[in-house]
Coordinates of C-alpha atoms in Angstrom, one line a residue:
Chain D
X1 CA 162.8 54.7 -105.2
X2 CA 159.8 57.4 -105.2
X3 CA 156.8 56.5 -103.4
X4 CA 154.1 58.9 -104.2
X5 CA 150.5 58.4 -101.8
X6 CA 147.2 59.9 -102.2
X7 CA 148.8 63.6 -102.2
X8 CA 146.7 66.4 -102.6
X9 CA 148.1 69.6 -103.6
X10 CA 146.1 73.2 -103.6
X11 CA 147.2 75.9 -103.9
X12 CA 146.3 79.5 -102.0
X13 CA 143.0 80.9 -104.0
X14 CA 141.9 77.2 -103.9
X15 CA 142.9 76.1 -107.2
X16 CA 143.6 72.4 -106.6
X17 CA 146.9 71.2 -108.6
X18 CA 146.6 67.7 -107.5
X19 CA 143.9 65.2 -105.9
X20 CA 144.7 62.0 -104.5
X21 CA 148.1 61.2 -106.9
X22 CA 149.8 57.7 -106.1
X23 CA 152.8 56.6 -107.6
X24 CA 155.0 54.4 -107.6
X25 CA 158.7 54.3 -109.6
X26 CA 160.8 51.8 -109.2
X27 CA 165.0 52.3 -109.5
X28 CA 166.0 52.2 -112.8
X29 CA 162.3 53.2 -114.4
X30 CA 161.8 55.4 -117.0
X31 CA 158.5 56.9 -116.7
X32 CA 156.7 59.2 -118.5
X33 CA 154.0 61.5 -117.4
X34 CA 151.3 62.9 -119.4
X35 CA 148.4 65.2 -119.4
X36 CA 146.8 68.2 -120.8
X37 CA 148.8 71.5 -120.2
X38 CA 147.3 71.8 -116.3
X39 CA 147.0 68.5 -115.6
X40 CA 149.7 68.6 -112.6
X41 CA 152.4 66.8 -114.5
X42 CA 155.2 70.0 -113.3
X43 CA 153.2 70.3 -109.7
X44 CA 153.8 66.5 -109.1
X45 CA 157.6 66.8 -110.8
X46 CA 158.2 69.8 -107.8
X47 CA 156.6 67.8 -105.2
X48 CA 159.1 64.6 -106.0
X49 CA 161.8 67.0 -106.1
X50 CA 161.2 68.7 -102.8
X51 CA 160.4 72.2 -104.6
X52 CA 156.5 72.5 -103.3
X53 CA 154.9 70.5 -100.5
X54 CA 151.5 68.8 -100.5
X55 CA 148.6 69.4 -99.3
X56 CA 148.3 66.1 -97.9
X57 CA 149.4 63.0 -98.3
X58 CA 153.4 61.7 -98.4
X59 CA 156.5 61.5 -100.9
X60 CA 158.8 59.3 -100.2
X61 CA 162.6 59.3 -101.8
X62 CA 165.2 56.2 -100.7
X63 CA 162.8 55.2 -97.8
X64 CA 162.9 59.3 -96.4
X65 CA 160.2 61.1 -96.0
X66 CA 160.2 64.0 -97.8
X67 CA 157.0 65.2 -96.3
X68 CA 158.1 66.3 -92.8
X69 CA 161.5 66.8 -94.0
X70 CA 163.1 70.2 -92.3
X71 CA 163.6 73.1 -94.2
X72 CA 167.4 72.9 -93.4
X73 CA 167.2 69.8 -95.2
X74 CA 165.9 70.2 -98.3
X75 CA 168.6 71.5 -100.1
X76 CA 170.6 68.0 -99.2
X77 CA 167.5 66.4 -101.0
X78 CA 167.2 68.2 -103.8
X79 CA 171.2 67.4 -104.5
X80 CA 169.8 64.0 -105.0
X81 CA 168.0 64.7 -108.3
X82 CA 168.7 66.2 -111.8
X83 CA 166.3 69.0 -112.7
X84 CA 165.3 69.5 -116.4
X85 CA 162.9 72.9 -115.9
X86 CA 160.5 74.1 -118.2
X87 CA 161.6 77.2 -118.7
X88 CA 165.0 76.1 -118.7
X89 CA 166.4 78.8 -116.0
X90 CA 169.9 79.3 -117.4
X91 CA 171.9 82.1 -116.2
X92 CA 172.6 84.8 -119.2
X93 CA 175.2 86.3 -117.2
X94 CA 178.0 83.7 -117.4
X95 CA 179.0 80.9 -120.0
X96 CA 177.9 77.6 -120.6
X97 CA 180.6 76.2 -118.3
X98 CA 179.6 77.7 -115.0
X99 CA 176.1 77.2 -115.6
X100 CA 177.2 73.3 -115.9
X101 CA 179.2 74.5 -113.1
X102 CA 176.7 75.6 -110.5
X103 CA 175.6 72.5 -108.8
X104 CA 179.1 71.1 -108.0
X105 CA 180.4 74.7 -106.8
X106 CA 176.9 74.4 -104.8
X107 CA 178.2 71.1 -103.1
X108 CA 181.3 72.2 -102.9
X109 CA 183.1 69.9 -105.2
X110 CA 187.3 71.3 -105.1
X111 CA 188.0 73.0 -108.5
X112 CA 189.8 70.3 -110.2
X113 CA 187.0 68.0 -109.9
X114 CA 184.9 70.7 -110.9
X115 CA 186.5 71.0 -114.3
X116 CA 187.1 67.3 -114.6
X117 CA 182.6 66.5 -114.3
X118 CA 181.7 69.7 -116.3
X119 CA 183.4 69.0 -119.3
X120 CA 182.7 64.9 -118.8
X121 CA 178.9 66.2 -119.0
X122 CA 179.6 68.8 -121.6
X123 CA 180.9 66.4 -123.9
X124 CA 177.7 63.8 -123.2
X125 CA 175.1 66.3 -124.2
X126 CA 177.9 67.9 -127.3
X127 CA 178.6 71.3 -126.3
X128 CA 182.4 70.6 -125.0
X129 CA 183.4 73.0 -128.0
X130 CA 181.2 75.2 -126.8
X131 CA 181.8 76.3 -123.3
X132 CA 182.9 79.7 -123.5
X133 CA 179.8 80.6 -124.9
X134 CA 177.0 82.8 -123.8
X135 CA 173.6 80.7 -123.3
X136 CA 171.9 83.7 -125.3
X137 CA 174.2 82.3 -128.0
X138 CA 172.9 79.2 -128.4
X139 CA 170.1 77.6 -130.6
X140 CA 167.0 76.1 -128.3
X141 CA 168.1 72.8 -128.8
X142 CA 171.8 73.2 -127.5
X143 CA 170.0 75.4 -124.5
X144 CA 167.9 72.6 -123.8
X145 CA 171.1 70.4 -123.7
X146 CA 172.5 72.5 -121.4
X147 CA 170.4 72.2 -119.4
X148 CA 170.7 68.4 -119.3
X149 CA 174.5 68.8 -118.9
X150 CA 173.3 70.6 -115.6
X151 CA 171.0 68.4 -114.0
X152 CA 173.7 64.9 -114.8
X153 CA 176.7 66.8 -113.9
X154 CA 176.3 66.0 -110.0
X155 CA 176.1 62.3 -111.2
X156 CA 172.2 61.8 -109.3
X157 CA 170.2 58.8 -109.1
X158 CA 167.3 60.3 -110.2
X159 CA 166.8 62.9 -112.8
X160 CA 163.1 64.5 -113.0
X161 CA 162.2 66.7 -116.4
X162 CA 159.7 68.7 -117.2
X163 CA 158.5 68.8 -120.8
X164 CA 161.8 68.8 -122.0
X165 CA 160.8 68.8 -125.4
X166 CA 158.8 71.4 -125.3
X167 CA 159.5 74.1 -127.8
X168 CA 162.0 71.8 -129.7
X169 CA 161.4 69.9 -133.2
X170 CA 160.9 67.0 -134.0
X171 CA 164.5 66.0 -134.7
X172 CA 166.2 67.5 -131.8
X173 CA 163.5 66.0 -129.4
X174 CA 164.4 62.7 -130.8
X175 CA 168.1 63.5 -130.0
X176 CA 166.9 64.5 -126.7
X177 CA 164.7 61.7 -125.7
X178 CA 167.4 59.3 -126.7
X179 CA 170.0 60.7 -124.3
X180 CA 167.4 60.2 -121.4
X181 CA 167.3 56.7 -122.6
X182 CA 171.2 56.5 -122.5
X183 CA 171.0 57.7 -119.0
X184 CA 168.1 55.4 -118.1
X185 CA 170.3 52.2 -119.2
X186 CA 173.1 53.2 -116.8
X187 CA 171.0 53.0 -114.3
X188 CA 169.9 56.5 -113.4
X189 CA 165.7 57.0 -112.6
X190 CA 163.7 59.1 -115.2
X191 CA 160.5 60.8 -114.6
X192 CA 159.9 63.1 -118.0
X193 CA 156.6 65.3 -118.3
X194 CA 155.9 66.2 -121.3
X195 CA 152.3 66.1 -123.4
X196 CA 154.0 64.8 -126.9
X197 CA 152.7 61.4 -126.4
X198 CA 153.6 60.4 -130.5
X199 CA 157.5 59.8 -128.7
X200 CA 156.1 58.0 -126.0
X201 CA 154.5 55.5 -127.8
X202 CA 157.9 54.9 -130.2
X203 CA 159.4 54.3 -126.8
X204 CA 157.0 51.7 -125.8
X205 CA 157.8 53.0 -121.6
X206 CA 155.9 53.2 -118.6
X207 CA 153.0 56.1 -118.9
X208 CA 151.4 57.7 -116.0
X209 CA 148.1 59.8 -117.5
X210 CA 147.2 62.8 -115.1
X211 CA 143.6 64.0 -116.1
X212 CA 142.9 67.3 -113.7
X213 CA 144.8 66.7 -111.1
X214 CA 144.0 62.9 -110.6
X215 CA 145.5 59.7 -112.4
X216 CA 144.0 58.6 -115.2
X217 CA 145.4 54.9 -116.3
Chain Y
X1 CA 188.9 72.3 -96.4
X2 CA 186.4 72.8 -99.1
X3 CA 184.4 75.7 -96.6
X4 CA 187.5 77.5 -96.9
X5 CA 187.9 77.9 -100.4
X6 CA 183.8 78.5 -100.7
X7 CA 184.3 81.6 -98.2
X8 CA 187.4 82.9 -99.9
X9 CA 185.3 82.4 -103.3
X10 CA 182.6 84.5 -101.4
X11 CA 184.7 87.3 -100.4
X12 CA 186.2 87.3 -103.7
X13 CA 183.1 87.6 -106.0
X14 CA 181.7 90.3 -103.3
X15 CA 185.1 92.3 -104.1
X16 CA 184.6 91.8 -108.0
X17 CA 180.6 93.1 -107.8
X18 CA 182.2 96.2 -105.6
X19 CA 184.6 97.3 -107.8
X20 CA 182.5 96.2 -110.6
X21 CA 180.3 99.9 -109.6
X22 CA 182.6 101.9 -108.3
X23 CA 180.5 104.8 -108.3
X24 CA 178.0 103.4 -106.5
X25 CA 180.4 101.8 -103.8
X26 CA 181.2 104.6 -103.1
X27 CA 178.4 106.4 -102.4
X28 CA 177.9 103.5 -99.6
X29 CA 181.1 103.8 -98.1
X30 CA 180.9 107.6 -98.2
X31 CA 177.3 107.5 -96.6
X32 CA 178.7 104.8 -93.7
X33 CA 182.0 107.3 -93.4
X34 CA 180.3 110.2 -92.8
X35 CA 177.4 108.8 -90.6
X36 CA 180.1 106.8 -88.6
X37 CA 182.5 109.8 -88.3
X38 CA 179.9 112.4 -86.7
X39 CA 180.0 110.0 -83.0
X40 CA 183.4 109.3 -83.8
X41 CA 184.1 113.4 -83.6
X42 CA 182.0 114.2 -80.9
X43 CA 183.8 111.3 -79.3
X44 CA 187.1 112.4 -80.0
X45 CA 186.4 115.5 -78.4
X46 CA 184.9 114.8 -75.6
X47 CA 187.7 112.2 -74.9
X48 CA 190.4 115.2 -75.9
X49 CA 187.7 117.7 -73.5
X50 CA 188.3 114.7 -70.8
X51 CA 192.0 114.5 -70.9
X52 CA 192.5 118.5 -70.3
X53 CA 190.1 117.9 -67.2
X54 CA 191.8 115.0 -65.8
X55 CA 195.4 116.9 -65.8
X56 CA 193.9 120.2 -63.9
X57 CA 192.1 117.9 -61.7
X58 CA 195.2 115.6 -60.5
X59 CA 196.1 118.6 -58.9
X60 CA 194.5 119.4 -55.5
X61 CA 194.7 122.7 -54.9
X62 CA 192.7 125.4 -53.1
X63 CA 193.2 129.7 -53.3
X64 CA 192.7 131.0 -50.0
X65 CA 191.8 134.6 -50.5
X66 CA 191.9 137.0 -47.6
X67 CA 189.8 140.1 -47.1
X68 CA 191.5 143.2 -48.3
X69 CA 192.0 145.1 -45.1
X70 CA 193.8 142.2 -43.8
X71 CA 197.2 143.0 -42.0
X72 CA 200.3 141.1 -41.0
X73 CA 198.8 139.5 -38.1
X74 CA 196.1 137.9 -39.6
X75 CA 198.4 136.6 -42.1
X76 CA 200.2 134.7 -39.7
X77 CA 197.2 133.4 -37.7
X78 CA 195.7 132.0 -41.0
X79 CA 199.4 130.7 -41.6
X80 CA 199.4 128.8 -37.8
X81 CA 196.5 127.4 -38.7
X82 CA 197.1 125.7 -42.7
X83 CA 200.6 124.4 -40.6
X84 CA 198.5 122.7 -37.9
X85 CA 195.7 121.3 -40.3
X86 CA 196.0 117.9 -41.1
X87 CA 194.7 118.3 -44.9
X88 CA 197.1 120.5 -45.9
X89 CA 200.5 119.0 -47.8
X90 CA 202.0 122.2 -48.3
X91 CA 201.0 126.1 -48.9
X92 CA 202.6 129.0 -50.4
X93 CA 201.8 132.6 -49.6
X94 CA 201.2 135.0 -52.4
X95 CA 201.8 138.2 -51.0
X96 CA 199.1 141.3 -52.6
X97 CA 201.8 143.3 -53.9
X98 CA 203.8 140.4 -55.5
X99 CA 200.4 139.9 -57.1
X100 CA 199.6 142.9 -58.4
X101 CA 203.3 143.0 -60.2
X102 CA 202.7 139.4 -61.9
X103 CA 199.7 140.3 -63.3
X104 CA 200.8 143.3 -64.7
X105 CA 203.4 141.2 -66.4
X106 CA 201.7 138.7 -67.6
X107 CA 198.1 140.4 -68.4
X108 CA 199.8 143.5 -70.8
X109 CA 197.3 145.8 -68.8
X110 CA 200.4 147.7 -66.6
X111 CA 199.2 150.7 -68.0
X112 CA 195.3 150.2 -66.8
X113 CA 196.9 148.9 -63.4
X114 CA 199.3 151.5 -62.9
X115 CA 196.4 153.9 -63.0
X116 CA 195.2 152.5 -59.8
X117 CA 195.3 153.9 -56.8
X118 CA 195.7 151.7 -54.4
X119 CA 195.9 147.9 -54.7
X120 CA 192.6 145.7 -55.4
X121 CA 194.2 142.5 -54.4
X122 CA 194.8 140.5 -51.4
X123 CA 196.8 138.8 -49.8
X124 CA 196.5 134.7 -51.0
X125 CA 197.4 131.3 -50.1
X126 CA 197.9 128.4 -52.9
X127 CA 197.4 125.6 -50.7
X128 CA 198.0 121.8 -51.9
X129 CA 195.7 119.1 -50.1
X130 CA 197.2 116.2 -48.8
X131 CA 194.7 114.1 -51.4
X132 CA 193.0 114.4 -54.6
X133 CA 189.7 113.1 -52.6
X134 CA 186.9 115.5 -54.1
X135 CA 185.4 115.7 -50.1
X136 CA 188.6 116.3 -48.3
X137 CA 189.1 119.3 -50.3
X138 CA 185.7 120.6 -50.3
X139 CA 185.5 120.0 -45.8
X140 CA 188.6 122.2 -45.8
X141 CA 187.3 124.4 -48.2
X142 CA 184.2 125.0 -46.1
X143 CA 186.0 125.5 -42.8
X144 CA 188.8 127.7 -44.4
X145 CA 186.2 130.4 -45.2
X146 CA 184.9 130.5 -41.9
X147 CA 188.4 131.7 -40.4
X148 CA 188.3 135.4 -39.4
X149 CA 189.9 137.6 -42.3
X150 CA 189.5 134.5 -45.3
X151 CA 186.8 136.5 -47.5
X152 CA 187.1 133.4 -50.2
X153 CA 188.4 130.1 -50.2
X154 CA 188.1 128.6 -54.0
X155 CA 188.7 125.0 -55.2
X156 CA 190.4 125.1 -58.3
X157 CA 188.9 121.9 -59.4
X158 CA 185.5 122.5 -59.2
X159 CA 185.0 123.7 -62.8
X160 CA 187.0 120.8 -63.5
X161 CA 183.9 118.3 -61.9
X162 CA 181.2 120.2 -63.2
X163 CA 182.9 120.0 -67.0
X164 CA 182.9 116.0 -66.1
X165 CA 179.4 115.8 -65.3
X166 CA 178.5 117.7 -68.7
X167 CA 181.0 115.6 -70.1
X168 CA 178.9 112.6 -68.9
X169 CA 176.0 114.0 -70.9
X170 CA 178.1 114.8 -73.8
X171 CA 178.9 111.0 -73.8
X172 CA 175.5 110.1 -73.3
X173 CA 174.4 111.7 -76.5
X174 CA 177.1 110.7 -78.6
X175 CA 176.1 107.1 -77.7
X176 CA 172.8 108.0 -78.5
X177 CA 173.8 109.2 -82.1
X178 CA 176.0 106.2 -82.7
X179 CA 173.1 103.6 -81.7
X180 CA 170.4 106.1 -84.1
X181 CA 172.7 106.5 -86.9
X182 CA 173.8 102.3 -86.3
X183 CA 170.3 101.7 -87.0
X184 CA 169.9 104.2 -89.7
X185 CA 172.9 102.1 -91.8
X186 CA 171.7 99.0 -91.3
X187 CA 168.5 99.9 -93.0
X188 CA 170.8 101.6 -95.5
X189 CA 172.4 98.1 -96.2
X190 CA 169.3 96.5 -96.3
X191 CA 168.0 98.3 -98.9
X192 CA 171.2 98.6 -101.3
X193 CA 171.6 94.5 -100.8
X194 CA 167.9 93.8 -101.5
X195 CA 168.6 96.0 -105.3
X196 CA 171.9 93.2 -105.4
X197 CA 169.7 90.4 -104.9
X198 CA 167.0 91.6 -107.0
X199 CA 169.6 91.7 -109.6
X200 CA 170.7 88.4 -108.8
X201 CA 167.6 86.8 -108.5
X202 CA 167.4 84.4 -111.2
X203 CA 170.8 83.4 -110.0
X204 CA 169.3 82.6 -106.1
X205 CA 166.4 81.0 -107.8
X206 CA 167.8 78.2 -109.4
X207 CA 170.5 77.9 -106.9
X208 CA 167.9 77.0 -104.2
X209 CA 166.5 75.1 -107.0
X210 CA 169.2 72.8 -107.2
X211 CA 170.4 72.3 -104.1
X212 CA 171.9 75.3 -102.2
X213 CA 171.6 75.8 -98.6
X214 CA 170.6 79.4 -97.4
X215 CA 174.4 79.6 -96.6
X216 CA 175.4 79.4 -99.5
X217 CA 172.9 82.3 -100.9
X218 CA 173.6 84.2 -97.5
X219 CA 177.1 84.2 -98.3
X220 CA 178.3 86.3 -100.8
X221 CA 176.2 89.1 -99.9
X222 CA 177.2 88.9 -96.3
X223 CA 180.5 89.8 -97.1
X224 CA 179.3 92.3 -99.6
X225 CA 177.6 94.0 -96.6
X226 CA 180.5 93.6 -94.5
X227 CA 182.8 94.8 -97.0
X228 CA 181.6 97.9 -97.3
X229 CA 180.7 98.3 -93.7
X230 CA 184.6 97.9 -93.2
X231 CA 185.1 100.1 -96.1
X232 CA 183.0 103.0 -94.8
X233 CA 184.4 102.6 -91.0
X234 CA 187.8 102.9 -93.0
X235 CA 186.3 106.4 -94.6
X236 CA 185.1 107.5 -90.9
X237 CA 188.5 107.3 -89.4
X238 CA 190.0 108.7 -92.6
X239 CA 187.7 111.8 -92.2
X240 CA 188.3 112.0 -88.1
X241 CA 191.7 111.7 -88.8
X242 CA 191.6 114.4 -91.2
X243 CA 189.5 116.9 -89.2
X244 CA 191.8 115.7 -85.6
X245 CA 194.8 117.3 -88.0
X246 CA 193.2 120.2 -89.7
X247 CA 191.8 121.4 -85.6
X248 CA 195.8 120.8 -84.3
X249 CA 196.6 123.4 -87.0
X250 CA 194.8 125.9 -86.1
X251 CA 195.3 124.9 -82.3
X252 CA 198.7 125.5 -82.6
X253 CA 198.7 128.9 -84.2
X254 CA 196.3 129.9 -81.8
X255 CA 197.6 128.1 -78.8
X256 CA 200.8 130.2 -79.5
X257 CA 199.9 133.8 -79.0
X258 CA 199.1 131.9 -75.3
X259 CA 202.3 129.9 -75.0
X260 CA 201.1 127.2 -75.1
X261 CA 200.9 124.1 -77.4
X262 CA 197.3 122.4 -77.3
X263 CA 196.6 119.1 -79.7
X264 CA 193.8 117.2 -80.1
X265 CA 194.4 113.5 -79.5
X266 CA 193.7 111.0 -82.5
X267 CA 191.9 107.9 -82.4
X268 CA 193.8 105.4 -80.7
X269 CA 194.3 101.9 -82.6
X270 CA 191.6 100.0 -80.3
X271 CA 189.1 102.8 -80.9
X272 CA 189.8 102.3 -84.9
X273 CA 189.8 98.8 -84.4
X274 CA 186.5 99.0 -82.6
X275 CA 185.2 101.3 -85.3
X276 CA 185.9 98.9 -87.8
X277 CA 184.5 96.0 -86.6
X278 CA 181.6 98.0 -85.5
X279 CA 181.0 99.1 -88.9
X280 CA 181.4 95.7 -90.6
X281 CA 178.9 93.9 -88.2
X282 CA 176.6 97.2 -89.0
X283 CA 176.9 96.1 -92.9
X284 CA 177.0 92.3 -92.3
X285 CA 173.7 93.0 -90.0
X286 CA 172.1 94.9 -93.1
X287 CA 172.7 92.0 -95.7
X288 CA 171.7 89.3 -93.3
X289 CA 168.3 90.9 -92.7
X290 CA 167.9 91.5 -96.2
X291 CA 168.3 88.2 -97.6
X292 CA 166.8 86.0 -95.0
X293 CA 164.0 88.3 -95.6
X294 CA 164.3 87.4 -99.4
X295 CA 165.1 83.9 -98.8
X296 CA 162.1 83.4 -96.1
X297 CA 159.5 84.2 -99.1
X298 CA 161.5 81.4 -101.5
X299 CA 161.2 78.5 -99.0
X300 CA 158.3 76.1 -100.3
X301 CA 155.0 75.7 -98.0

């Protein structure tokens, strides 16, 4: 499902994100990816989802290349996945229902079926009763779940988070990491990165180590 | 179907953010109003200026003046000859005395004339040429004041083709204007779209992020631009308008101690309609260039 080989990534100034990364996820994996903060776990998250390019080297996503892909074509690939960002990017200036709302008004879903997804993933991630609110008015956990109801609300095969645990305790991670596993036993594709390795090893899944820029298990 | 109900979203939220700043809108619209309406003016004009030409031109007519000392005779041999000429449709003779007693009734100045003593004008022919044709008239013209006793032969329409070939100029330089001050509101545009989308740019952001094509992005503020473009071409034929009736006014008052009735022409609907879609491409220019400029530095490399 992603193909990841020896891709380099370096950014202007030098700095060098990534060195020779291969990967390989298969559909239906769950796969974790860890690393010191800077070890290119969020640089190798954008360059599966078609945010950054490579340096070198070539992505492939459902036997495409992603590499050469067009720039008139990205935004068809990226529909493809779920984002989970870091900083969570939630719009302040509307409610929790059209920020759930954006990708399927960005596809161009008709307004019923609009309605019909966004409260279907509202009520996943539990924040059906809440979708009138303001993002500013929720607590970090339920943004963070927002977020989530986001990225699964266009229904895609693959959903790619990065550290989406990350500021949250240790209760409402666990409630977090277990709805990724729900979605993983559906069927969808999970690529988390996150540096809390004590849930990892609870979860007994597939770990990818990223030591400076370059796998290191 | 879908693409439908995504532009009419477009032009809906565009709508919402206008009237969401009303103050600022319109300061736009007022800015593209009165830039538009200073060509649309001097256009009007010119086009009114053009009209009054065109009617004294349609009219071919020459005054054929003779010398003042000229007699009865001569009169008749200049007579013999407009008959014969094959340029000539028709004359009338304006006898010097008949002359002198229309113009002191319609100049007001019998008193001044009466003072006279004896009679400054001469005896005149209106002639009418057999064709409006600019050359005709002016051949005739040249060999009717080499007859014996014609001291001036004058083409009533000359004025008339000089005014057109200022006129010409005149057009010239409202073109000029328009194309200057075209420019000058599209980077007008530019700049109050790129303050929209740096408002909006978290929005873009994570739109691109997940999926949206540069249409999608584009969209909203293209009809924003054009909105107000169409807005503000609106204001510029509101304030032509406005100035076209506020001129007839005064026109008529003064046209009357003349007898006559001048009025300036307004804009007719294919020049507003022109206007308007002129102004709307001129805002719709603006935005595009502003957020493709925006969007070009998003794009991943």
């Amino acid at each position: 499902m992603i193909t990841v080989s020896h891709v380099s990534k370096r950014y202007p100034g030098g700095y060098e994100a990534l060195r020779n990364v291969s990967l390989r996820v298969e559909p239906g994996e769950m796969v974790f990816v860890t690393g010191h903060s800077g070890a290119g776990k969020s640089t190798l998250l954008k360059l599966v989802g078609g945010i950054e390019r490579p340096s070198s080297g070539s992505v492939v996503i459902n036997g495409k290349n992603i590499t050469s892909m067009g720039r008139a074509s990205l935004p068809f690939l990226r529909r493809n996945f779920g984002f989970i960002f870091q900083d969570h990017k939630l719009l302040f200036d509307r409610s929790v229902y059209s920020n759930a709302a954006l990708p399927l008004i960005i596809s161009g879903f008709p307004r019923r079926e609009i309605a019909r997804r966004v409260r279907a993933a509202l009520d996943k991630v539990g924040l059906l009763d809440r979708e009138r609110a303001r993002p500013v008015a929720l607590s970090g956990g339920e943004q963070q779940r927002l977020c989530i109801a986001r990225a699964i609300v266009n229904r895609p095969a693959i959903l790619l988070a990065d550290e989406p645990t990350g500021n949250l305790d240790a209760a409402y991670a666990a409630e977090i990491i277990t709805m990724f596993k729900a979605f993983n036993q559906v069927g969808v594709t999970v690529v988390i990165a996150t540096h809390d390795v004590a849930m990892i090893d609870e979860l007994g899944a597939r770990t990818v180590q990223l030591d400076h820029g370059a796998i290191a298990s | 179907m879908s693409w439908i109900f995504a532009h009419f979203d477009a032009l809906r939220d565009s709508m919402r953010r206008l009237l969401q700043q009303p103050f600022a809108t319109a300061l736009n619209v007022a800015v593209f109003g009165i830039a538009l309406a200073l060509p649309c003016g001097f256009y009007i004009a010119l086009d009114n200026v053009a009209r009054f030409s065109r009617e004294l031109t349609s009219e071919p007519q020459l005054s054929l003046f003779l010398t003042v000392n000229a007699d009865a005779s001569d009169v008749k041999a200049v007579e013999q000859r407009l008959t014969r000429h094959p340029a000539v449709l028709e004359f009338r003779f304006v006898d010097r005395s008949t002359a002198l007693k229309d113009l002191k009734r319609a100049s007001g100045m019998s008193d001044v004339l009466s003072e006279l003593e004896s009679n400054p004008l001469p005896h005149a022919f209106v002639v009418a040429g057999r064709s409006a044709d600019p050359d005709l008239l002016e051949a005739l013209r040249d060999e009717a004041s080499r007859w014996p006793k014609v001291e001036h032969v004058q083409l009533d329409s000359e004025w008339a083709r000089k005014l057109d070939a200022a006129l010409k100029i005149g057009r010239m330089l409202v073109t000029l204007l328009g194309v200057l001050l075209s420019f000058a509101l599209v980077a007008v545009t530019f700049n109050t779209i790129r303050l929209q989308i740096l408002t909006r740019h978290d929005e873009i952001e994570v739109s691109k992020l997940i999926g949206a094509t540069n249409h999608f992005i584009r969209r909203p503020f293209l009809y924003l631009g054009g909105l107000q473009g169409l807005l503000g071409g609106f204001g510029a034929w509101l304030i032509v308008a406005i100035a076209v009736r506020m001129l007839n006014h005064e026109l008529a008052s003064f046209g009357g101690l003349f007898g006559m009735s001048p009025s300036l022409g307004h804009m007719t609907l294919q020049q507003i309609t022109v206007l308007m879609a002129l102004a709307a491409l001129i805002g719709w220019l603006g935005a595009w260039m502003s957020v493709s400029r925006h969007l070009w530095h998003m794009d991943p490399r």
